[in-house]
Coordinates of C-alpha atoms in Angstrom, one line a residue:
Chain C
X1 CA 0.0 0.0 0.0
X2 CA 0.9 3.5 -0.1
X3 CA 2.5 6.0 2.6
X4 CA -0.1 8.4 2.8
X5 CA -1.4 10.6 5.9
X6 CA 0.3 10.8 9.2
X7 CA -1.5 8.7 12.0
X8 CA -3.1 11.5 13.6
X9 CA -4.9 12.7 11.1
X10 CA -6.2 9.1 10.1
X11 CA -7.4 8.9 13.8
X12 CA -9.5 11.8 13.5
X13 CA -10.8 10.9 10.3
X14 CA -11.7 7.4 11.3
X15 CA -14.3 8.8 13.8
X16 CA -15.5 11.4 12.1
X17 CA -16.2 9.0 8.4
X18 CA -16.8 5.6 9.3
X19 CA -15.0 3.8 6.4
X20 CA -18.0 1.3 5.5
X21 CA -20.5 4.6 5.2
X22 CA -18.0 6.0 2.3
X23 CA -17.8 2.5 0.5
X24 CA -21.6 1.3 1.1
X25 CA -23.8 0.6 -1.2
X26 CA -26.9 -1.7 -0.3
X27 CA -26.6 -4.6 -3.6
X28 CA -27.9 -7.6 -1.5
X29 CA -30.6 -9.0 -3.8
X30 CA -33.9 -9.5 -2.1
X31 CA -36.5 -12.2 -3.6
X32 CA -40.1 -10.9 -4.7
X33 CA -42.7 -10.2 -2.4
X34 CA -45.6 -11.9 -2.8
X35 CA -49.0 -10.6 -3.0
X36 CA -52.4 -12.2 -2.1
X37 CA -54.7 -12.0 -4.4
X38 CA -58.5 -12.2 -5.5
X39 CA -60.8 -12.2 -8.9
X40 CA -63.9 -11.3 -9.3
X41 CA -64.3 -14.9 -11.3
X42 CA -63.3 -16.8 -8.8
X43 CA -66.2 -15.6 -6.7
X44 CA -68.5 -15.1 -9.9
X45 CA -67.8 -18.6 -10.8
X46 CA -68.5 -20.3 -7.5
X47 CA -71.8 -18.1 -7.0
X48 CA -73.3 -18.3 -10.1
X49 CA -72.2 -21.2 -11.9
X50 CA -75.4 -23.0 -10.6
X51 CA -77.9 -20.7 -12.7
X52 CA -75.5 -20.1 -15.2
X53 CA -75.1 -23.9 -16.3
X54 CA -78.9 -24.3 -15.3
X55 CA -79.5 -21.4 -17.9
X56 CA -77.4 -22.7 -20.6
X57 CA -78.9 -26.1 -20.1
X58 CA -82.6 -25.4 -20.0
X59 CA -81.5 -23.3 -23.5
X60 CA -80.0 -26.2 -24.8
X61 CA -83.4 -28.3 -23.8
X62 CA -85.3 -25.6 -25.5
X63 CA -83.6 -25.7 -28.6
Chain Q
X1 CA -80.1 -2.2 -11.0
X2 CA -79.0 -5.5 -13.2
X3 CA -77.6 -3.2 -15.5
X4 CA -75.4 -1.3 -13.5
X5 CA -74.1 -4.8 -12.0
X6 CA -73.4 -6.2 -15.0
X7 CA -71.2 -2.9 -16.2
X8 CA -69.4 -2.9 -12.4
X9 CA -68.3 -6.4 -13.1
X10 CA -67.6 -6.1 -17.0
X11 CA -65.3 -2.8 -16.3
X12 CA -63.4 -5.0 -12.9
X13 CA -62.7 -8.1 -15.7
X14 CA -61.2 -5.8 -17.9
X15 CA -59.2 -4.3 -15.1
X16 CA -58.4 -7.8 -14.2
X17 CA -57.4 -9.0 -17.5
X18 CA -55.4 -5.4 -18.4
X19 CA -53.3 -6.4 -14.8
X20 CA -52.9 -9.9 -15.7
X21 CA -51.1 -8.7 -18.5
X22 CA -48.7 -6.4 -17.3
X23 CA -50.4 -3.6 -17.8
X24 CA -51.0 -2.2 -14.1
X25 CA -51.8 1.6 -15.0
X26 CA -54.7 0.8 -17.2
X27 CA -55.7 -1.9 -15.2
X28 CA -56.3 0.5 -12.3
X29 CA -58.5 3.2 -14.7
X30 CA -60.8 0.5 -15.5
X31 CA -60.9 -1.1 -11.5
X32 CA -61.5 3.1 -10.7
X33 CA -64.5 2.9 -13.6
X34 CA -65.7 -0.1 -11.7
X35 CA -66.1 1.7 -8.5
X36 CA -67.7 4.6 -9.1
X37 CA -70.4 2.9 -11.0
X38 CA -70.2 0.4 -7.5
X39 CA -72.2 -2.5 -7.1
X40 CA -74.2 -4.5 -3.6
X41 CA -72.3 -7.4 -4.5
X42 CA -69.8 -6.8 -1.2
X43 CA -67.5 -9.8 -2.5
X44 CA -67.2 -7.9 -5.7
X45 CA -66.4 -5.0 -4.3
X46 CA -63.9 -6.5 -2.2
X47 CA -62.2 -8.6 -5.0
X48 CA -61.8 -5.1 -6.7
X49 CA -60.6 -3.3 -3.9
X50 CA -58.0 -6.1 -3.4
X51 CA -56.7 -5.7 -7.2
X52 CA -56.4 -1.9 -7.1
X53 CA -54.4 -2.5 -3.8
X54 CA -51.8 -4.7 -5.5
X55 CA -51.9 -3.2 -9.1
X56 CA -51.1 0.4 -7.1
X57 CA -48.3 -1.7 -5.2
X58 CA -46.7 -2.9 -8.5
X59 CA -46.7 1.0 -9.0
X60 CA -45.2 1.3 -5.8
X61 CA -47.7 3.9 -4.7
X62 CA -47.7 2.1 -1.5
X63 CA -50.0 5.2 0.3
X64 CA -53.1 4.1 -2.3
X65 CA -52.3 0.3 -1.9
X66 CA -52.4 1.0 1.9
X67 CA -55.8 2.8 1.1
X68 CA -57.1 -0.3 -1.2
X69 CA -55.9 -3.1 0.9
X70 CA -57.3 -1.5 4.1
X71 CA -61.0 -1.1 2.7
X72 CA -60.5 -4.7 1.8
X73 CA -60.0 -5.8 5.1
X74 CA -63.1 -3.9 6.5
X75 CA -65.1 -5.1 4.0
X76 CA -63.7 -9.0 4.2
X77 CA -64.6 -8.4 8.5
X78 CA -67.9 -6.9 7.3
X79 CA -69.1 -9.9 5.6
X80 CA -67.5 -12.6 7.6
X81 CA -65.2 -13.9 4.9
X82 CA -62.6 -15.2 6.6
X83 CA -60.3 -16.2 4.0
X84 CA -60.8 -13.1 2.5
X85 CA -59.8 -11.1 5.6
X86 CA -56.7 -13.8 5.9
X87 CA -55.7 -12.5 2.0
X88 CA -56.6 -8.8 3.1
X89 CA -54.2 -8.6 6.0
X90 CA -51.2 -10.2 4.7
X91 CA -51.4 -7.6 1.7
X92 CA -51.7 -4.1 4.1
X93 CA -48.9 -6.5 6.4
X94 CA -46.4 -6.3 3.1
X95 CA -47.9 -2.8 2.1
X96 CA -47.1 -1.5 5.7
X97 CA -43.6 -3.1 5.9
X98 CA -42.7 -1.0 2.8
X99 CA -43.8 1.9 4.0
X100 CA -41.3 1.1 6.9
X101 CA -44.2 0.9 9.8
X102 CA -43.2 -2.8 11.0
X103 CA -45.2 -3.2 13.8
X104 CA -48.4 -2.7 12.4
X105 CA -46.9 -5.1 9.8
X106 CA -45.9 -8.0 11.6
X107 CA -49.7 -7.7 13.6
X108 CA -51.2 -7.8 10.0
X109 CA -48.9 -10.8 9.0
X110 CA -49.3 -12.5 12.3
X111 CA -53.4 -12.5 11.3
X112 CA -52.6 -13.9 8.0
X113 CA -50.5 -16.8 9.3
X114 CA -53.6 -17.0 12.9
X115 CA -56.5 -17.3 10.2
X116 CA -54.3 -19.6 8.0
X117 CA -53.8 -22.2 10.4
X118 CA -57.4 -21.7 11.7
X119 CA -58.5 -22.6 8.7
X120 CA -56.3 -25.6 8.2
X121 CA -54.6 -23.7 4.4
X122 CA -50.9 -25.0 4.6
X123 CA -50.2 -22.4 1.4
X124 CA -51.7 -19.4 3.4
X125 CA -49.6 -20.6 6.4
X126 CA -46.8 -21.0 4.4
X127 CA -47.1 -17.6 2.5
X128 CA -48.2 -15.6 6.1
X129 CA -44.6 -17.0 7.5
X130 CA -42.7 -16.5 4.4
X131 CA -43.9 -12.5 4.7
X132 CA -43.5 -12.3 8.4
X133 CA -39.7 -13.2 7.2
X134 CA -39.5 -10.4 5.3
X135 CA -41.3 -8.0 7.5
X136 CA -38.4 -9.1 10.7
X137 CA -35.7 -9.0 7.8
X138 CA -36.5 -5.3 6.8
X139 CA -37.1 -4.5 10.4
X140 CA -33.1 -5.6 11.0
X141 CA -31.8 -4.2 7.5
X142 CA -33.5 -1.0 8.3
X143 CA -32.5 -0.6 12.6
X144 CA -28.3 -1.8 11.1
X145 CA -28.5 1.2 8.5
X146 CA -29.3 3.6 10.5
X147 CA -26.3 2.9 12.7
X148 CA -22.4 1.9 11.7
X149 CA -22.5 -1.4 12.3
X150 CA -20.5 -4.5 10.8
X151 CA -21.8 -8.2 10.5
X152 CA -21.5 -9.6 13.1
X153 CA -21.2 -6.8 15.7
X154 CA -25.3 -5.8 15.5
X155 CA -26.9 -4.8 18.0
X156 CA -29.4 -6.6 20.2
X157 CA -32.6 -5.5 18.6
X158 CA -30.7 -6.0 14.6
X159 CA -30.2 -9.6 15.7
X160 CA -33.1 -10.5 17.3
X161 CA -34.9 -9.2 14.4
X162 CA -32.8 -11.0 11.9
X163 CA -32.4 -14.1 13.8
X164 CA -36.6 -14.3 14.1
X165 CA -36.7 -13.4 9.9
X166 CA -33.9 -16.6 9.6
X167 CA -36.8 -18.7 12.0
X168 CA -39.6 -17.5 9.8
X169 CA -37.7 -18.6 6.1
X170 CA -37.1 -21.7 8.0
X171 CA -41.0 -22.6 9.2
X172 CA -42.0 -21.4 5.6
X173 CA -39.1 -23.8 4.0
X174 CA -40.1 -26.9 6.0
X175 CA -44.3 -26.4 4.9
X176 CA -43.2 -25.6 0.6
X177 CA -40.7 -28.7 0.9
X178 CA -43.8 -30.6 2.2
X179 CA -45.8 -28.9 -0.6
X180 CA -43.2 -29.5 -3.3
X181 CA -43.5 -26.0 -4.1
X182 CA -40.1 -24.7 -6.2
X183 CA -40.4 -21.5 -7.1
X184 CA -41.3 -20.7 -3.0
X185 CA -38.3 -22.5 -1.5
X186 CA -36.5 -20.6 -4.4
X187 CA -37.6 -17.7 -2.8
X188 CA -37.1 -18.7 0.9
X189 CA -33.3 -19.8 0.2
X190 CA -32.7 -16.3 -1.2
X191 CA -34.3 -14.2 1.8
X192 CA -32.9 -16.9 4.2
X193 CA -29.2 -16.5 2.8
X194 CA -29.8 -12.5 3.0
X195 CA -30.2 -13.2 6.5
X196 CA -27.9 -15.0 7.6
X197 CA -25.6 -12.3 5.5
X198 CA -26.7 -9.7 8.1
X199 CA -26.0 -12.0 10.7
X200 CA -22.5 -12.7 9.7
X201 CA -23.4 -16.5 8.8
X202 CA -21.7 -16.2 5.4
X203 CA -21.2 -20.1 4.9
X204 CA -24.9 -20.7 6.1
X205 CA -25.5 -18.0 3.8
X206 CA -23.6 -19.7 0.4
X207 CA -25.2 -22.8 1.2
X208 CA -28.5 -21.2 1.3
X209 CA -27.7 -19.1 -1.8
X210 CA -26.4 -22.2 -3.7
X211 CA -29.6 -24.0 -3.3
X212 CA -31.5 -20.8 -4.5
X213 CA -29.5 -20.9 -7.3
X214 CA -30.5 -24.5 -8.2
X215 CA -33.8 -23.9 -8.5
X216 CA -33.3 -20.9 -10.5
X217 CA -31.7 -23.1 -13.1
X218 CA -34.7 -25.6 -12.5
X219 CA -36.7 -22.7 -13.8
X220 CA -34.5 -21.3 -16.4
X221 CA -35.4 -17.7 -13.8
X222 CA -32.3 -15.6 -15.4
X223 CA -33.1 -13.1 -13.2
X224 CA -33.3 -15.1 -10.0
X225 CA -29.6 -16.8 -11.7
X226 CA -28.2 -13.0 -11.4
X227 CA -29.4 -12.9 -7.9
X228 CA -27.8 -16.2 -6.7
X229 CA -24.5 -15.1 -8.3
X230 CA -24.5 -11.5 -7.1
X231 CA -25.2 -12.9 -3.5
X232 CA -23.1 -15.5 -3.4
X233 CA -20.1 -13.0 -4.5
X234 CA -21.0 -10.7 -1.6
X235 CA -21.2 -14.2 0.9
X236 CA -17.4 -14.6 -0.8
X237 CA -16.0 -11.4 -0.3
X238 CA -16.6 -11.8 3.7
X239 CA -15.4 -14.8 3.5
X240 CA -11.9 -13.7 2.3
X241 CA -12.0 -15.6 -0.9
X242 CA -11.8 -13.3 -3.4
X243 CA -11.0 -14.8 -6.3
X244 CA -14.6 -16.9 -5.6
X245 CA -15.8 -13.6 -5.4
X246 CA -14.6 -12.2 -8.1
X247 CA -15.9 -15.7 -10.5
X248 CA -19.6 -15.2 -9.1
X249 CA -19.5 -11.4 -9.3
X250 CA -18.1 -11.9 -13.3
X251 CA -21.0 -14.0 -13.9
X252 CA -23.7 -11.6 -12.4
X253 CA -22.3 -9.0 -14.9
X254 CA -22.6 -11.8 -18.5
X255 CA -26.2 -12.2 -16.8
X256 CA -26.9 -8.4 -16.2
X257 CA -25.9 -7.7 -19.9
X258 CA -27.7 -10.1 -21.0
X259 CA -31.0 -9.1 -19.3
X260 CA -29.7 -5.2 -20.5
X261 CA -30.0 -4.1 -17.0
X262 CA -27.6 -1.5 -17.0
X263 CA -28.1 -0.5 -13.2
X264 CA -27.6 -4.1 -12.1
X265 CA -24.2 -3.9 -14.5
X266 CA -23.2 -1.1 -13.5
X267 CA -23.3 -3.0 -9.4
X268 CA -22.0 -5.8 -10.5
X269 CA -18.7 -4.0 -12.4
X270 CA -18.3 -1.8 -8.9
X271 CA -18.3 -5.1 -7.0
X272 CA -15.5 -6.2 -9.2
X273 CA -13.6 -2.7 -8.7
X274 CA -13.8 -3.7 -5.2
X275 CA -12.8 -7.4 -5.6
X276 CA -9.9 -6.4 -7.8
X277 CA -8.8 -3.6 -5.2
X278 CA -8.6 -6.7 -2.9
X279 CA -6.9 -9.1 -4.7
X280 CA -4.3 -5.9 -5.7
X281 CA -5.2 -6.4 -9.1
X282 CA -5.4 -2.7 -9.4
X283 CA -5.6 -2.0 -13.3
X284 CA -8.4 -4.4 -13.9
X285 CA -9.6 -2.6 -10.6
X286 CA -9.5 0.4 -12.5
X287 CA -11.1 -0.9 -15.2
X288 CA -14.3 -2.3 -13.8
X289 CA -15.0 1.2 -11.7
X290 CA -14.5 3.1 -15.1
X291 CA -16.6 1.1 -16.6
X292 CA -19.3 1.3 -13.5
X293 CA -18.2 5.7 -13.5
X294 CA -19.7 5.4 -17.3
X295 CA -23.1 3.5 -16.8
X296 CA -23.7 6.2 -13.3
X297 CA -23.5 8.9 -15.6
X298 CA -25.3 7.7 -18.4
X299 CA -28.2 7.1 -15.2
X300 CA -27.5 10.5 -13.7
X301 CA -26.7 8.4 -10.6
X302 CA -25.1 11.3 -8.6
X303 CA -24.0 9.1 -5.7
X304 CA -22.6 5.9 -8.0
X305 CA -20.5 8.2 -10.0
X306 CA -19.2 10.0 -6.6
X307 CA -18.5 6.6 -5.3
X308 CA -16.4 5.4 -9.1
X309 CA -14.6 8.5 -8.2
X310 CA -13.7 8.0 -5.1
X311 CA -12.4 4.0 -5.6
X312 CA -10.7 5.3 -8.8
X313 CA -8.8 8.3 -6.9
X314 CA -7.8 5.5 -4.2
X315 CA -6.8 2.6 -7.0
X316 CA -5.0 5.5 -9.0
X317 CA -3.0 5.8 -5.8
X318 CA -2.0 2.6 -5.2
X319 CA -0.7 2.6 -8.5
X320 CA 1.4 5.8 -8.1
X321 CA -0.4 7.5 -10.6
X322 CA -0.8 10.7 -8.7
X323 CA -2.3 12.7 -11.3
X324 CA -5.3 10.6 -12.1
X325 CA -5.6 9.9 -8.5
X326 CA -5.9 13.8 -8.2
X327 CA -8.1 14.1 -10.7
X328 CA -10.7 11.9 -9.7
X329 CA -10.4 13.1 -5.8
X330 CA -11.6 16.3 -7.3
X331 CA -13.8 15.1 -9.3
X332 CA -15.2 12.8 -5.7
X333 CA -14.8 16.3 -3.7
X334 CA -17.6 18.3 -6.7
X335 CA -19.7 15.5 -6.6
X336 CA -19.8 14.9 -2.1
X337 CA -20.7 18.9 -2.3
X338 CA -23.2 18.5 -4.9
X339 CA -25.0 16.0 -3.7
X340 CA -24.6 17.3 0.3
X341 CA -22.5 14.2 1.0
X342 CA -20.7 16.1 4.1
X343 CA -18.7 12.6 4.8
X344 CA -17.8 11.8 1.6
X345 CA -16.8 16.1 1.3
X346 CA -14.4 15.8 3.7
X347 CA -13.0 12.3 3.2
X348 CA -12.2 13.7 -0.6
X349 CA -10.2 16.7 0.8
X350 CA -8.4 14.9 3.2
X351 CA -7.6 12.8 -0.1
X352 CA -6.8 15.9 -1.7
X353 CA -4.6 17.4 0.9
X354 CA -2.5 13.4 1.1
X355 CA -2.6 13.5 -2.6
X356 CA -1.0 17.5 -2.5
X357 CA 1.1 16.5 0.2
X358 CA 2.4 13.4 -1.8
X359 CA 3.1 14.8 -5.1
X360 CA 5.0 18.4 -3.1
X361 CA 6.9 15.5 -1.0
X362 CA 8.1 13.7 -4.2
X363 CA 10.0 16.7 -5.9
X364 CA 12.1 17.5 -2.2
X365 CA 12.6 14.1 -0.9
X366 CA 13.6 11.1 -2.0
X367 CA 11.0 7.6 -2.2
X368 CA 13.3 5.9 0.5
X369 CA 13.1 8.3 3.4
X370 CA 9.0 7.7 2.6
X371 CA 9.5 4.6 3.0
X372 CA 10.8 4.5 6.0
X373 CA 8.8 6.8 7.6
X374 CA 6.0 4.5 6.1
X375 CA 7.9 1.3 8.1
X376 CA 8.3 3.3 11.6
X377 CA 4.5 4.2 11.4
X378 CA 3.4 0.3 10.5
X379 CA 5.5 -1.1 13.1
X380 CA 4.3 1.7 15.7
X381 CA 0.6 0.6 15.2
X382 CA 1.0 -3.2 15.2
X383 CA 1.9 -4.0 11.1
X384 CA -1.6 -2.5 10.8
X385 CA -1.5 0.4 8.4
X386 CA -4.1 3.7 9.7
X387 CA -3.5 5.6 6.8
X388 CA -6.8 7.2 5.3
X389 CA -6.9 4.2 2.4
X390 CA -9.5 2.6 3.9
X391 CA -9.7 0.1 0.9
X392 CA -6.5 -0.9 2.1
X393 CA -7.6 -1.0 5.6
X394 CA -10.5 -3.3 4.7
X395 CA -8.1 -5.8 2.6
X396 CA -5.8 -5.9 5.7
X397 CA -8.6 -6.6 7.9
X398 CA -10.1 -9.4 5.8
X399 CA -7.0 -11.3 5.9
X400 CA -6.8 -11.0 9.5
X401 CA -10.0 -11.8 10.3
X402 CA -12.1 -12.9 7.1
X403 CA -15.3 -13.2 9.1
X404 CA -15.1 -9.1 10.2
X405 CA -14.8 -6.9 7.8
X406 CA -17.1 -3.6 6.9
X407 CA -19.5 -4.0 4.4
X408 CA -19.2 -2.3 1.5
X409 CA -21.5 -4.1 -0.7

């Protein structure tokens, strides 16, 4: 390495910049959040797929 | 009546289908549309509400998610849908976590995981713990940052925050082994090794980063690839292996080029800078921050390019080249006052003022009295060097005692 800076100075320095706040930078890589979620199919589907295939049905019987 | 239903629910599947495909800000017109025409279907209405919440996070307007996701979970308590109000609350849990409030979080994630198990829904269990992870993990991350901490000495509160995070990954591991679920124990290794990072565990964490990486290639996930490599460089680095490091870090930056994300190449060609300052390698050091210095300006990054500056104006220096290594402290010194960076201000005149000193030394004295002065000042502070190089400092440090060393990554 190089001679650089008398001791003194390095001391005061050392407190006042902390060295990992000068070379710092955050890259850890996080993994996605995941979000719930919910469609109005899903609950369209459940609710009225009784009448809806009853609907198609008695059409189809009708024709 | 019927036909105001019918419209409410036509407009919400077009919002659903416009969000489905990628398309989040449209999506959220046609939800809007949906609501002001409104409907007396409550599980509609909730359904909606729960979409605008996550299409607005996707956005990251994390106040109108908060908004969203909140009437959701009044609505879902209104009606008595539990599952509903399970779904609700782990959404304003990873909403509020964001937004940095963790204690509300972790009580809305802690309901997700309570209703979960009440209703017997391993996946809901195992999703509620895989979020409380991440509401404990950005609890730690956020409580270390604030302070000047290294791995390994954290404070109390860091590591119990971390160390319940690395219990949380573990209880969500166990259920999506159980499960056969991939892609969430992909996720789970990643978050896990993260943690145990923090927590100075940097062999739990390559292990745990070497199975994420697995299942990336499982998946053919390029992205999740990059993440493995970039973490497992950083695991390295702590380690004291740098020339590991320095292989995973090389791959992150074929992977970021070939996904043409420029701000992830621009990391990953810093983190060699750094790996090559380490390994003394100083002109391929020089090199890679150059080549980071270019992609920080071409992104206005402010702070990146200050930070290419300053590891150029200290590589420069090792190398003798005082000139360079005076340009670029300058150059570090315009950008700290620029962007109010009073730390990095001063550290680049004290740079400065070395640098001056150097170059005014080397026309009146001669390289062997520096020397020696250099030898009487090692040998007076243990074979340690003080001196303001704190790259140097760090790479001394890491080979005395690999497992401590600040984190610069």
């Amino acid at each position: 390495s190089q001679p650089l800076a008398g001791g003194q100075a390095a001391e005061l320095q050392s407190k006042v910049v902390p060295s990992k706040q000068i070379i710092h930078s955050n890259n850890m890589e996080m993994e996605p959040e995941t979000m719930e979620t919910k469609s109005v199919t899903d609950y369209f589907s459940k609710l009225h797929m009784g009448s809806l295939v009853y609907s198609c049905t008695s059409k189809r019987k009708n024709k | 009546r019927s036909r105001m239903e019918a419209s409410c629910l036509e407009l919400a599947l077009e919002g659903e289908r416009l969000c489905k495909a990628g398309d989040c800000r449209a999506g959220v017109s046609f939800f809007e549309a949906a609501v002001q025409v409104g409907t007396e279907d409550l599980r509609t209405l909730s359904a909606i509400y729960s979409q605008l919440g996550n299409a607005y996070f996707y956005l990251h307007e994390y106040a109108k998610a908060l908004e969203y996701h909140h009437h959701d979970l009044t609505l879902a308590r209104t009606i008595g849908d539990l599952l509903g109000e399970a779904k609700a609350s782990g959404n304003l849990g990873n909403t509020l976590k964001v937004l940095g409030n963790f204690e509300e979080a972790i009580v809305c994630c802690q309901r997700h995981l309570d209703i979960s198990r009440e209703l017997n829904d391993k996946v809901g269990e195992a999703r509620a713990l895989y979020n409380l992870g991440n509401v404990y993990h950005s609890k730690g991350k956020n409580v270390a940052n604030a302070g000047t901490h290294d791995p390994g000495e954290l404070p109390d509160d860091v590591k119990n925050a971390l160390q319940k995070a690395a219990k949380y990954y573990e209880e969500n591991l166990s259920i999506v082994t159980e499960l056969g679920d991939r892609a969430a124990q992909g996720r789970a290794f990643g978050n896990l090794g993260n943690t145990h990072y923090l927590l100075g565990n940097f062999r739990s964490a390559v292990l745990a980063h070497e199975q994420r990486l697995l299942i990336a290639k499982e998946f053919g996930d390029r992205s999740a690839e990059r993440r493995a490599y970039s973490n497992l460089g950083n695991a390295y680095i702590f380690l004291g292996e740098f020339e590991t490091a320095a292989e995973y870090y090389r791959r992150t930056l074929q992977l970021a080029r070939q996904l043409k994300d420029r701000a992830v190449e621009a990391q990953a060609c810093y983190s060699l800078g750094n790996t090559y300052t380490l390994l003394q390698d100083y002109e391929k050091a020089i090199d890679y921050h150059l080549k980071h210095l270019v992609i920080a300006q071409e992104l206005h990054d402010k702070i990146g390019e200050g930070r290419a500056c300053w590891s150029l104006g200290n590589a420069y220096t090792a190398l003798g080249n005082h000139d360079q290594a005076i340009h670029f402290a300058g150059r570090h010194l315009e950008i700290s006052r620029e962007v109010g960076d009073r730390s990095g201000e001063l550290t680049a005149r004290l740079n400065l003022s070395d640098l001056q000193m150097v170059l005014g030394l080397s026309y009146s004295t001669n390289n062997s009295m520096m020397a020696e002065s250099h030898a009487v000042e090692n040998s007076l502070n243990g074979g340690r060097p003080r001196g303001r190089r704190y790259s140097m400092e760090n790479m001394e440090l890491m080979k005395l005692t690999p497992e401590k060393v600040p984190n610069w990554n």
